[in-house]
């Protein structure tokens, strides 16, 4: 499903797959961060709620920043709970992938949600993407941050 990709993203993905001669099984994985207040993504196969993690929104110095920035990532990961969750999530996904492939599934959307889709879910989606990208697996992986800019847009109106 390429309906949510920008033209440049689609072009880059096609070039990576075909021009880069990358090979992976028929499974293509999308790691998607989102905000629950904007609704659960309709195409999500697996949905994980990370609203149990420390929320940078309540820190005035971090509120306007995103999970793409180190200060927010450090805040979300403080105490180690996020890392334990990521380890367990990765183990589960690693276990599931071969079964999805065996069943004939060709795409898998893993959605990670927090309240607004700007801090916690972005932080964890980025880290899960990194872990899946470096793994010696035969699947494609991409990430998308669906709601990262929505608060800025709605507050500007």
Tab-separated table of N, CA and C in Angstrom:
chain	number	residue	atom	x	y	z
A	1	UNK	N	0.844	-1.180	0.000
A	1	UNK	CA	0.000	0.000	0.000
A	1	UNK	C	0.887	1.240	0.000
A	2	UNK	N	0.862	1.996	-1.070
A	2	UNK	CA	1.708	3.190	-1.188
A	2	UNK	C	0.905	4.479	-1.034
A	3	UNK	N	-0.346	4.357	-0.617
A	3	UNK	CA	-1.226	5.522	-0.585
A	3	UNK	C	-0.769	6.609	0.383
A	4	UNK	N	-0.006	6.263	1.416
A	4	UNK	CA	0.425	7.286	2.370
A	4	UNK	C	1.818	7.831	2.063
A	5	UNK	N	2.465	7.295	1.036
A	5	UNK	CA	3.802	7.764	0.692
A	5	UNK	C	3.750	9.012	-0.175
A	6	UNK	N	4.649	9.921	0.099
A	6	UNK	CA	4.834	11.055	-0.792
A	6	UNK	C	5.534	10.537	-2.043
A	7	UNK	N	5.417	11.242	-3.134
A	7	UNK	CA	6.027	10.797	-4.390
A	7	UNK	C	7.514	10.548	-4.218
A	8	UNK	N	8.200	11.446	-3.536
A	8	UNK	CA	9.645	11.283	-3.350
A	8	UNK	C	9.954	10.063	-2.484
A	9	UNK	N	9.088	9.757	-1.508
A	9	UNK	CA	9.305	8.580	-0.666
A	9	UNK	C	9.113	7.293	-1.468
A	10	UNK	N	8.105	7.281	-2.317
A	10	UNK	CA	7.858	6.116	-3.162
A	10	UNK	C	9.039	5.896	-4.107
A	11	UNK	N	9.500	6.969	-4.713
A	11	UNK	CA	10.634	6.873	-5.631
A	11	UNK	C	11.860	6.336	-4.903
A	12	UNK	N	12.143	6.862	-3.723
A	12	UNK	CA	13.306	6.417	-2.956
A	12	UNK	C	13.177	4.949	-2.572
A	13	UNK	N	11.986	4.533	-2.195
A	13	UNK	CA	11.771	3.145	-1.807
A	13	UNK	C	11.951	2.206	-2.987
A	14	UNK	N	11.407	2.571	-4.138
A	14	UNK	CA	11.564	1.748	-5.339
A	14	UNK	C	13.027	1.658	-5.765
A	15	UNK	N	13.739	2.777	-5.686
A	15	UNK	CA	15.155	2.767	-6.029
A	15	UNK	C	15.938	1.884	-5.065
A	16	UNK	N	15.606	1.973	-3.795
A	16	UNK	CA	16.305	1.165	-2.800
A	16	UNK	C	16.090	-0.322	-3.068
A	17	UNK	N	14.879	-0.683	-3.399
A	17	UNK	CA	14.553	-2.093	-3.614
A	17	UNK	C	15.123	-2.603	-4.930
A	18	UNK	N	14.868	-1.874	-6.013
A	18	UNK	CA	15.237	-2.379	-7.326
A	18	UNK	C	16.633	-1.971	-7.771
A	19	UNK	N	17.003	-0.745	-7.535
A	19	UNK	CA	18.316	-0.279	-7.977
A	19	UNK	C	19.411	-0.758	-7.031
A	20	UNK	N	19.082	-0.798	-5.747
A	20	UNK	CA	20.053	-1.250	-4.759
A	20	UNK	C	20.197	-2.759	-4.734
A	21	UNK	N	19.380	-3.444	-5.504
A	21	UNK	CA	19.414	-4.902	-5.599
A	21	UNK	C	19.283	-5.574	-4.235
A	22	UNK	N	18.550	-4.919	-3.345
A	22	UNK	CA	18.306	-5.539	-2.053
A	22	UNK	C	17.313	-6.665	-2.224
A	23	UNK	N	17.537	-7.712	-1.471
A	23	UNK	CA	16.638	-8.853	-1.543
A	23	UNK	C	16.031	-9.058	-0.171
A	24	UNK	N	14.758	-9.292	-0.145
A	24	UNK	CA	14.108	-9.698	1.088
A	24	UNK	C	12.911	-10.545	0.718
A	25	UNK	N	12.432	-11.295	1.688
A	25	UNK	CA	11.281	-12.144	1.432
A	25	UNK	C	10.102	-11.262	1.051
A	26	UNK	N	9.000	-11.853	0.853
A	26	UNK	CA	7.831	-11.101	0.427
A	26	UNK	C	7.300	-10.189	1.528
A	27	UNK	N	7.919	-10.182	2.702
A	27	UNK	CA	7.424	-9.356	3.811
A	27	UNK	C	8.095	-7.984	3.805
A	28	UNK	N	7.265	-6.955	3.816
A	28	UNK	CA	7.757	-5.586	3.928
A	28	UNK	C	7.124	-4.983	5.171
A	29	UNK	N	7.943	-4.447	6.067
A	29	UNK	CA	7.494	-3.980	7.373
A	29	UNK	C	7.524	-2.458	7.430
A	30	UNK	N	6.430	-1.873	7.903
A	30	UNK	CA	6.368	-0.439	8.162
A	30	UNK	C	6.248	-0.238	9.667
A	31	UNK	N	7.145	0.555	10.224
A	31	UNK	CA	7.064	0.945	11.631
A	31	UNK	C	6.427	2.327	11.634
A	32	UNK	N	5.260	2.437	12.244
A	32	UNK	CA	4.455	3.652	12.176
A	32	UNK	C	4.202	4.207	13.572
A	33	UNK	N	4.639	5.440	13.820
A	33	UNK	CA	4.286	6.096	15.080
A	33	UNK	C	3.005	6.888	14.853
A	34	UNK	N	2.186	6.991	15.900
A	34	UNK	CA	0.918	7.715	15.780
A	34	UNK	C	0.465	8.209	17.142
A	35	UNK	N	-0.504	9.111	17.128
A	35	UNK	CA	-1.124	9.607	18.348
A	35	UNK	C	-2.522	9.034	18.496
A	36	UNK	N	-2.812	8.456	19.659
A	36	UNK	CA	-4.139	7.883	19.895
A	36	UNK	C	-5.246	8.922	19.740
A	37	UNK	N	-4.947	10.177	20.056
A	37	UNK	CA	-6.004	11.195	19.954
A	37	UNK	C	-6.403	11.473	18.508
A	38	UNK	N	-5.622	10.964	17.548
A	38	UNK	CA	-5.971	11.108	16.132
A	38	UNK	C	-6.494	9.798	15.539
A	39	UNK	N	-6.630	8.790	16.358
A	39	UNK	CA	-7.178	7.511	15.918
A	39	UNK	C	-6.110	6.478	15.600
A	40	UNK	N	-6.480	5.232	15.814
A	40	UNK	CA	-5.576	4.123	15.503
A	40	UNK	C	-5.506	3.969	13.983
A	41	UNK	N	-4.319	3.795	13.424
A	41	UNK	CA	-4.197	3.622	11.967
A	41	UNK	C	-5.013	2.423	11.482
A	42	UNK	N	-5.797	2.641	10.449
A	42	UNK	CA	-6.699	1.592	9.963
A	42	UNK	C	-5.957	0.410	9.355
A	43	UNK	N	-4.734	0.613	8.890
A	43	UNK	CA	-3.995	-0.480	8.262
A	43	UNK	C	-3.024	-1.176	9.217
A	44	UNK	N	-3.082	-0.847	10.506
A	44	UNK	CA	-2.161	-1.438	11.482
A	44	UNK	C	-2.471	-2.913	11.705
A	45	UNK	N	-1.421	-3.725	11.691
A	45	UNK	CA	-1.559	-5.146	12.000
A	45	UNK	C	-1.273	-5.410	13.467
A	46	UNK	N	-0.283	-4.742	13.996
A	46	UNK	CA	0.082	-4.849	15.410
A	46	UNK	C	0.099	-3.436	15.982
A	47	UNK	N	-0.581	-3.225	17.108
A	47	UNK	CA	-0.649	-1.901	17.727
A	47	UNK	C	-0.108	-2.001	19.151
A	48	UNK	N	0.822	-1.100	19.460
A	48	UNK	CA	1.420	-1.076	20.790
A	48	UNK	C	1.239	0.310	21.395
A	49	UNK	N	0.803	0.335	22.648
A	49	UNK	CA	0.518	1.556	23.386
A	49	UNK	C	1.695	1.845	24.309
A	50	UNK	N	2.378	2.977	24.099
A	50	UNK	CA	3.534	3.316	24.934
A	50	UNK	C	3.241	4.505	25.852
A	51	UNK	N	1.969	4.719	26.160
A	51	UNK	CA	1.604	5.815	27.051
A	51	UNK	C	2.008	5.550	28.491
A	52	UNK	N	2.592	4.408	28.800
A	52	UNK	CA	3.070	4.103	30.142
A	52	UNK	C	4.457	4.700	30.397
A	53	UNK	N	5.112	5.191	29.346
A	53	UNK	CA	6.456	5.751	29.468
A	53	UNK	C	6.410	7.217	29.892
A	54	UNK	N	7.516	7.745	30.432
A	54	UNK	CA	7.567	9.163	30.828
A	54	UNK	C	7.197	10.063	29.643
A	55	UNK	N	6.363	11.062	29.909
A	55	UNK	CA	5.835	11.924	28.849
A	55	UNK	C	6.544	13.274	28.810
A	56	UNK	N	7.338	13.531	27.767
A	56	UNK	CA	8.039	14.814	27.635
A	56	UNK	C	7.097	16.011	27.475
A	57	UNK	N	5.854	15.770	27.146
A	57	UNK	CA	4.901	16.867	26.985
A	57	UNK	C	4.821	17.715	28.256
A	58	UNK	N	4.971	17.090	29.401
A	58	UNK	CA	4.836	17.807	30.669
A	58	UNK	C	6.110	18.510	31.111
A	59	UNK	N	7.151	18.452	30.312
A	59	UNK	CA	8.374	19.188	30.561
A	59	UNK	C	8.383	20.376	29.591
A	60	UNK	N	8.273	21.582	30.122
A	60	UNK	CA	8.190	22.788	29.285
A	60	UNK	C	9.342	22.899	28.291
A	61	UNK	N	10.519	22.410	28.677
A	61	UNK	CA	11.687	22.504	27.798
A	61	UNK	C	11.632	21.510	26.643
A	62	UNK	N	10.811	20.462	26.762
A	62	UNK	CA	10.762	19.421	25.744
A	62	UNK	C	9.465	19.400	24.942
A	63	UNK	N	8.456	20.061	25.432
A	63	UNK	CA	7.122	19.987	24.819
A	63	UNK	C	7.132	20.256	23.316
A	64	UNK	N	7.861	21.243	22.874
A	64	UNK	CA	7.842	21.619	21.453
A	64	UNK	C	8.787	20.760	20.605
A	65	UNK	N	9.528	19.891	21.242
A	65	UNK	CA	10.473	19.032	20.517
A	65	UNK	C	9.819	17.702	20.177
A	66	UNK	N	10.540	16.862	19.424
A	66	UNK	CA	9.975	15.573	19.003
A	66	UNK	C	10.897	14.425	19.397
A	67	UNK	N	10.392	13.224	19.230
A	67	UNK	CA	11.160	12.020	19.504
A	67	UNK	C	12.297	11.789	18.531
A	68	UNK	N	12.456	12.672	17.564
A	68	UNK	CA	13.607	12.609	16.661
A	68	UNK	C	14.832	13.279	17.269
A	69	UNK	N	14.647	13.913	18.440
A	69	UNK	CA	15.730	14.662	19.071
A	69	UNK	C	16.231	13.935	20.315
A	70	UNK	N	17.550	14.008	20.516
A	70	UNK	CA	18.191	13.256	21.595
A	70	UNK	C	17.646	13.600	22.981
A	71	UNK	N	17.382	14.849	23.267
A	71	UNK	CA	16.895	15.222	24.602
A	71	UNK	C	15.568	14.531	24.918
A	72	UNK	N	14.684	14.460	23.934
A	72	UNK	CA	13.398	13.778	24.125
A	72	UNK	C	13.622	12.278	24.256
A	73	UNK	N	14.480	11.724	23.422
A	73	UNK	CA	14.778	10.288	23.485
A	73	UNK	C	15.332	9.910	24.857
A	74	UNK	N	16.244	10.713	25.366
A	74	UNK	CA	16.818	10.452	26.695
A	74	UNK	C	15.743	10.508	27.770
A	75	UNK	N	14.841	11.475	27.671
A	75	UNK	CA	13.752	11.617	28.639
A	75	UNK	C	12.855	10.382	28.623
A	76	UNK	N	12.458	9.950	27.437
A	76	UNK	CA	11.566	8.800	27.289
A	76	UNK	C	12.241	7.517	27.778
A	77	UNK	N	13.536	7.410	27.548
A	77	UNK	CA	14.261	6.181	27.879
A	77	UNK	C	14.813	6.171	29.298
A	78	UNK	N	14.633	7.252	30.049
A	78	UNK	CA	15.185	7.286	31.407
A	78	UNK	C	14.529	6.197	32.263
A	79	UNK	N	15.312	5.633	33.129
A	79	UNK	CA	14.808	4.579	34.004
A	79	UNK	C	14.885	3.192	33.388
A	80	UNK	N	15.075	3.096	32.076
A	80	UNK	CA	15.274	1.808	31.437
A	80	UNK	C	14.026	1.056	31.004
A	81	UNK	N	12.846	1.527	31.368
A	81	UNK	CA	11.610	0.816	31.013
A	81	UNK	C	11.417	0.735	29.506
A	82	UNK	N	11.711	1.811	28.806
A	82	UNK	CA	11.555	1.812	27.346
A	82	UNK	C	12.476	0.786	26.695
A	83	UNK	N	13.688	0.660	27.193
A	83	UNK	CA	14.636	-0.286	26.620
A	83	UNK	C	14.213	-1.732	26.878
A	84	UNK	N	13.695	-2.001	28.068
A	84	UNK	CA	13.193	-3.348	28.366
A	84	UNK	C	12.016	-3.661	27.443
A	85	UNK	N	11.111	-2.700	27.283
A	85	UNK	CA	9.970	-2.880	26.385
A	85	UNK	C	10.449	-3.148	24.950
A	86	UNK	N	11.410	-2.373	24.475
A	86	UNK	CA	11.937	-2.554	23.118
A	86	UNK	C	12.578	-3.929	22.937
A	87	UNK	N	13.308	-4.384	23.951
A	87	UNK	CA	13.909	-5.721	23.870
A	87	UNK	C	12.834	-6.792	23.727
A	88	UNK	N	11.799	-6.695	24.536
A	88	UNK	CA	10.717	-7.683	24.499
A	88	UNK	C	9.927	-7.589	23.191
A	89	UNK	N	9.681	-6.364	22.732
A	89	UNK	CA	8.966	-6.158	21.478
A	89	UNK	C	9.761	-6.731	20.306
A	90	UNK	N	11.057	-6.450	20.273
A	90	UNK	CA	11.896	-6.972	19.199
A	90	UNK	C	11.886	-8.500	19.203
A	91	UNK	N	12.015	-9.092	20.374
A	91	UNK	CA	11.998	-10.557	20.470
A	91	UNK	C	10.687	-11.128	19.933
A	92	UNK	N	9.572	-10.501	20.279
A	92	UNK	CA	8.276	-10.989	19.805
A	92	UNK	C	8.161	-10.855	18.289
A	93	UNK	N	8.557	-9.708	17.765
A	93	UNK	CA	8.470	-9.474	16.323
A	93	UNK	C	9.388	-10.440	15.573
A	94	UNK	N	10.583	-10.637	16.090
A	94	UNK	CA	11.526	-11.571	15.480
A	94	UNK	C	10.938	-12.987	15.451
A	95	UNK	N	10.223	-13.341	16.486
A	95	UNK	CA	9.544	-14.638	16.540
A	95	UNK	C	8.414	-14.724	15.509
A	96	UNK	N	7.658	-13.633	15.362
A	96	UNK	CA	6.470	-13.643	14.495
A	96	UNK	C	6.776	-13.588	13.002
A	97	UNK	N	7.817	-12.875	12.596
A	97	UNK	CA	8.085	-12.659	11.170
A	97	UNK	C	8.050	-13.927	10.325
A	98	UNK	N	8.745	-14.992	10.705
A	98	UNK	CA	8.713	-16.187	9.854
A	98	UNK	C	7.308	-16.776	9.693
A	99	UNK	N	6.491	-16.635	10.706
A	99	UNK	CA	5.125	-17.162	10.631
A	99	UNK	C	4.259	-16.315	9.698
A	100	UNK	N	4.463	-15.007	9.724
A	100	UNK	CA	3.750	-14.146	8.778
A	100	UNK	C	4.156	-14.468	7.344
A	101	UNK	N	5.444	-14.679	7.110
A	101	UNK	CA	5.938	-15.025	5.776
A	101	UNK	C	5.355	-16.363	5.346
A	102	UNK	N	5.394	-17.336	6.238
A	102	UNK	CA	4.862	-18.669	5.939
A	102	UNK	C	3.382	-18.606	5.586
A	103	UNK	N	2.657	-17.717	6.234
A	103	UNK	CA	1.218	-17.559	5.999
A	103	UNK	C	0.937	-16.787	4.708
A	104	UNK	N	1.977	-16.214	4.101
A	104	UNK	CA	1.815	-15.513	2.832
A	104	UNK	C	1.577	-14.024	2.970
A	105	UNK	N	1.755	-13.483	4.159
A	105	UNK	CA	1.571	-12.040	4.368
A	105	UNK	C	2.733	-11.312	3.702
A	106	UNK	N	2.433	-10.267	2.919
A	106	UNK	CA	3.514	-9.558	2.234
A	106	UNK	C	3.818	-8.190	2.826
A	107	UNK	N	2.929	-7.681	3.669
A	107	UNK	CA	3.239	-6.430	4.350
A	107	UNK	C	2.716	-6.489	5.770
A	108	UNK	N	3.440	-5.817	6.653
A	108	UNK	CA	3.095	-5.798	8.067
A	108	UNK	C	3.286	-4.376	8.564
A	109	UNK	N	2.264	-3.829	9.178
A	109	UNK	CA	2.345	-2.485	9.749
A	109	UNK	C	2.338	-2.620	11.261
A	110	UNK	N	3.439	-2.184	11.860
A	110	UNK	CA	3.580	-2.190	13.314
A	110	UNK	C	3.399	-0.758	13.777
A	111	UNK	N	2.287	-0.494	14.458
A	111	UNK	CA	1.955	0.858	14.895
A	111	UNK	C	2.281	1.020	16.375
A	112	UNK	N	2.979	2.096	16.688
A	112	UNK	CA	3.348	2.401	18.066
A	112	UNK	C	2.730	3.745	18.401
A	113	UNK	N	1.861	3.755	19.409
A	113	UNK	CA	1.112	4.967	19.710
A	113	UNK	C	1.347	5.526	21.092
A	114	UNK	N	1.294	6.838	21.166
A	114	UNK	CA	1.258	7.560	22.440
A	114	UNK	C	0.117	8.569	22.318
A	115	UNK	N	0.010	9.492	23.211
A	115	UNK	CA	-1.130	10.404	23.198
A	115	UNK	C	-1.192	11.240	21.927
A	116	UNK	N	-0.113	11.976	21.633
A	116	UNK	CA	-0.134	12.884	20.489
A	116	UNK	C	0.681	12.438	19.288
A	117	UNK	N	1.474	11.397	19.434
A	117	UNK	CA	2.273	10.910	18.316
A	117	UNK	C	3.493	11.759	18.014
A	118	UNK	N	4.015	12.426	19.034
A	118	UNK	CA	5.114	13.359	18.813
A	118	UNK	C	6.391	12.981	19.575
A	119	UNK	N	6.250	12.411	20.748
A	119	UNK	CA	7.408	12.165	21.599
A	119	UNK	C	7.714	10.678	21.786
A	120	UNK	N	6.902	10.019	22.614
A	120	UNK	CA	7.183	8.641	23.014
A	120	UNK	C	7.100	7.660	21.854
A	121	UNK	N	6.025	7.731	21.078
A	121	UNK	CA	5.874	6.778	19.967
A	121	UNK	C	6.945	6.990	18.911
A	122	UNK	N	7.331	8.217	18.670
A	122	UNK	CA	8.383	8.518	17.682
A	122	UNK	C	9.715	7.953	18.165
A	123	UNK	N	10.018	8.159	19.438
A	123	UNK	CA	11.254	7.640	20.009
A	123	UNK	C	11.341	6.127	19.840
A	124	UNK	N	10.275	5.418	20.205
A	124	UNK	CA	10.304	3.960	20.135
A	124	UNK	C	10.239	3.451	18.704
A	125	UNK	N	9.492	4.114	17.839
A	125	UNK	CA	9.449	3.711	16.430
A	125	UNK	C	10.828	3.851	15.798
A	126	UNK	N	11.525	4.930	16.104
A	126	UNK	CA	12.872	5.130	15.576
A	126	UNK	C	13.809	4.017	16.032
A	127	UNK	N	13.751	3.695	17.310
A	127	UNK	CA	14.653	2.665	17.835
A	127	UNK	C	14.310	1.286	17.271
A	128	UNK	N	13.018	0.961	17.173
A	128	UNK	CA	12.637	-0.329	16.600
A	128	UNK	C	13.071	-0.410	15.138
A	129	UNK	N	12.892	0.678	14.410
A	129	UNK	CA	13.344	0.731	13.013
A	129	UNK	C	14.846	0.456	12.926
A	130	UNK	N	15.631	1.097	13.798
A	130	UNK	CA	17.082	0.894	13.785
A	130	UNK	C	17.425	-0.562	14.061
A	131	UNK	N	16.771	-1.151	15.027
A	131	UNK	CA	17.052	-2.553	15.363
A	131	UNK	C	16.692	-3.482	14.203
A	132	UNK	N	15.569	-3.225	13.556
A	132	UNK	CA	15.151	-4.077	12.440
A	132	UNK	C	16.003	-3.838	11.200
A	133	UNK	N	16.489	-2.622	11.023
A	133	UNK	CA	17.286	-2.280	9.841
A	133	UNK	C	18.651	-2.941	9.850
A	134	UNK	N	19.241	-3.082	11.012
A	134	UNK	CA	20.583	-3.647	11.091
A	134	UNK	C	20.564	-5.170	11.214
A	135	UNK	N	19.399	-5.731	11.474
A	135	UNK	CA	19.300	-7.183	11.612
A	135	UNK	C	19.562	-7.846	10.270
A	136	UNK	N	20.189	-8.995	10.307
A	136	UNK	CA	20.473	-9.760	9.084
A	136	UNK	C	19.231	-10.562	8.712
A	137	UNK	N	18.217	-9.884	8.237
A	137	UNK	CA	16.947	-10.525	7.903
A	137	UNK	C	16.646	-10.299	6.433
A	138	UNK	N	15.731	-11.086	5.930
A	138	UNK	CA	15.327	-10.934	4.531
A	138	UNK	C	13.948	-10.292	4.442
A	139	UNK	N	13.840	-9.093	4.959
A	139	UNK	CA	12.606	-8.334	4.837
A	139	UNK	C	12.966	-6.864	4.675
A	140	UNK	N	12.049	-6.133	4.072
A	140	UNK	CA	12.237	-4.697	3.922
A	140	UNK	C	11.619	-3.983	5.100
A	141	UNK	N	12.139	-2.833	5.430
A	141	UNK	CA	11.610	-2.079	6.569
A	141	UNK	C	11.681	-0.581	6.271
A	142	UNK	N	10.641	0.125	6.677
A	142	UNK	CA	10.605	1.587	6.571
A	142	UNK	C	9.915	2.125	7.799
A	143	UNK	N	10.066	3.430	8.055
A	143	UNK	CA	9.374	4.041	9.192
A	143	UNK	C	8.603	5.258	8.723
A	144	UNK	N	7.564	5.561	9.469
A	144	UNK	CA	6.718	6.715	9.172
A	144	UNK	C	6.218	7.283	10.490
A	145	UNK	N	6.218	8.609	10.588
A	145	UNK	CA	5.698	9.285	11.779
A	145	UNK	C	4.432	10.043	11.364
A	146	UNK	N	3.297	9.389	11.492
A	146	UNK	CA	2.043	9.913	10.957
A	146	UNK	C	1.623	11.242	11.575
A	147	UNK	N	1.736	11.381	12.881
A	147	UNK	CA	1.133	12.536	13.561
A	147	UNK	C	2.141	13.492	14.181
A	148	UNK	N	3.397	13.367	13.851
A	148	UNK	CA	4.453	14.134	14.514
A	148	UNK	C	4.251	15.647	14.425
A	149	UNK	N	3.648	16.125	13.352
A	149	UNK	CA	3.474	17.572	13.163
A	149	UNK	C	2.051	18.055	13.421
A	150	UNK	N	1.139	17.187	13.792
A	150	UNK	CA	-0.272	17.580	13.902
A	150	UNK	C	-0.546	18.606	14.977
A	151	UNK	N	0.119	18.513	16.133
A	151	UNK	CA	-0.107	19.505	17.180
A	151	UNK	C	0.286	20.899	16.715
A	152	UNK	N	1.397	20.999	16.000
A	152	UNK	CA	1.869	22.293	15.496
A	152	UNK	C	0.863	22.871	14.507
A	153	UNK	N	0.265	22.015	13.692
A	153	UNK	CA	-0.706	22.468	12.687
A	153	UNK	C	-1.997	22.926	13.342
A	154	UNK	N	-2.528	22.117	14.280
A	154	UNK	CA	-3.808	22.457	14.898
A	154	UNK	C	-3.690	23.670	15.807
A	155	UNK	N	-2.542	23.862	16.450
A	155	UNK	CA	-2.362	25.019	17.330
A	155	UNK	C	-2.137	26.310	16.571
A	156	UNK	N	-1.689	26.181	15.319
A	156	UNK	CA	-1.441	27.357	14.488
A	156	UNK	C	-2.742	27.940	13.946
A	157	UNK	N	-3.803	27.137	13.918
A	157	UNK	CA	-5.078	27.598	13.336
A	157	UNK	C	-5.815	28.542	14.255
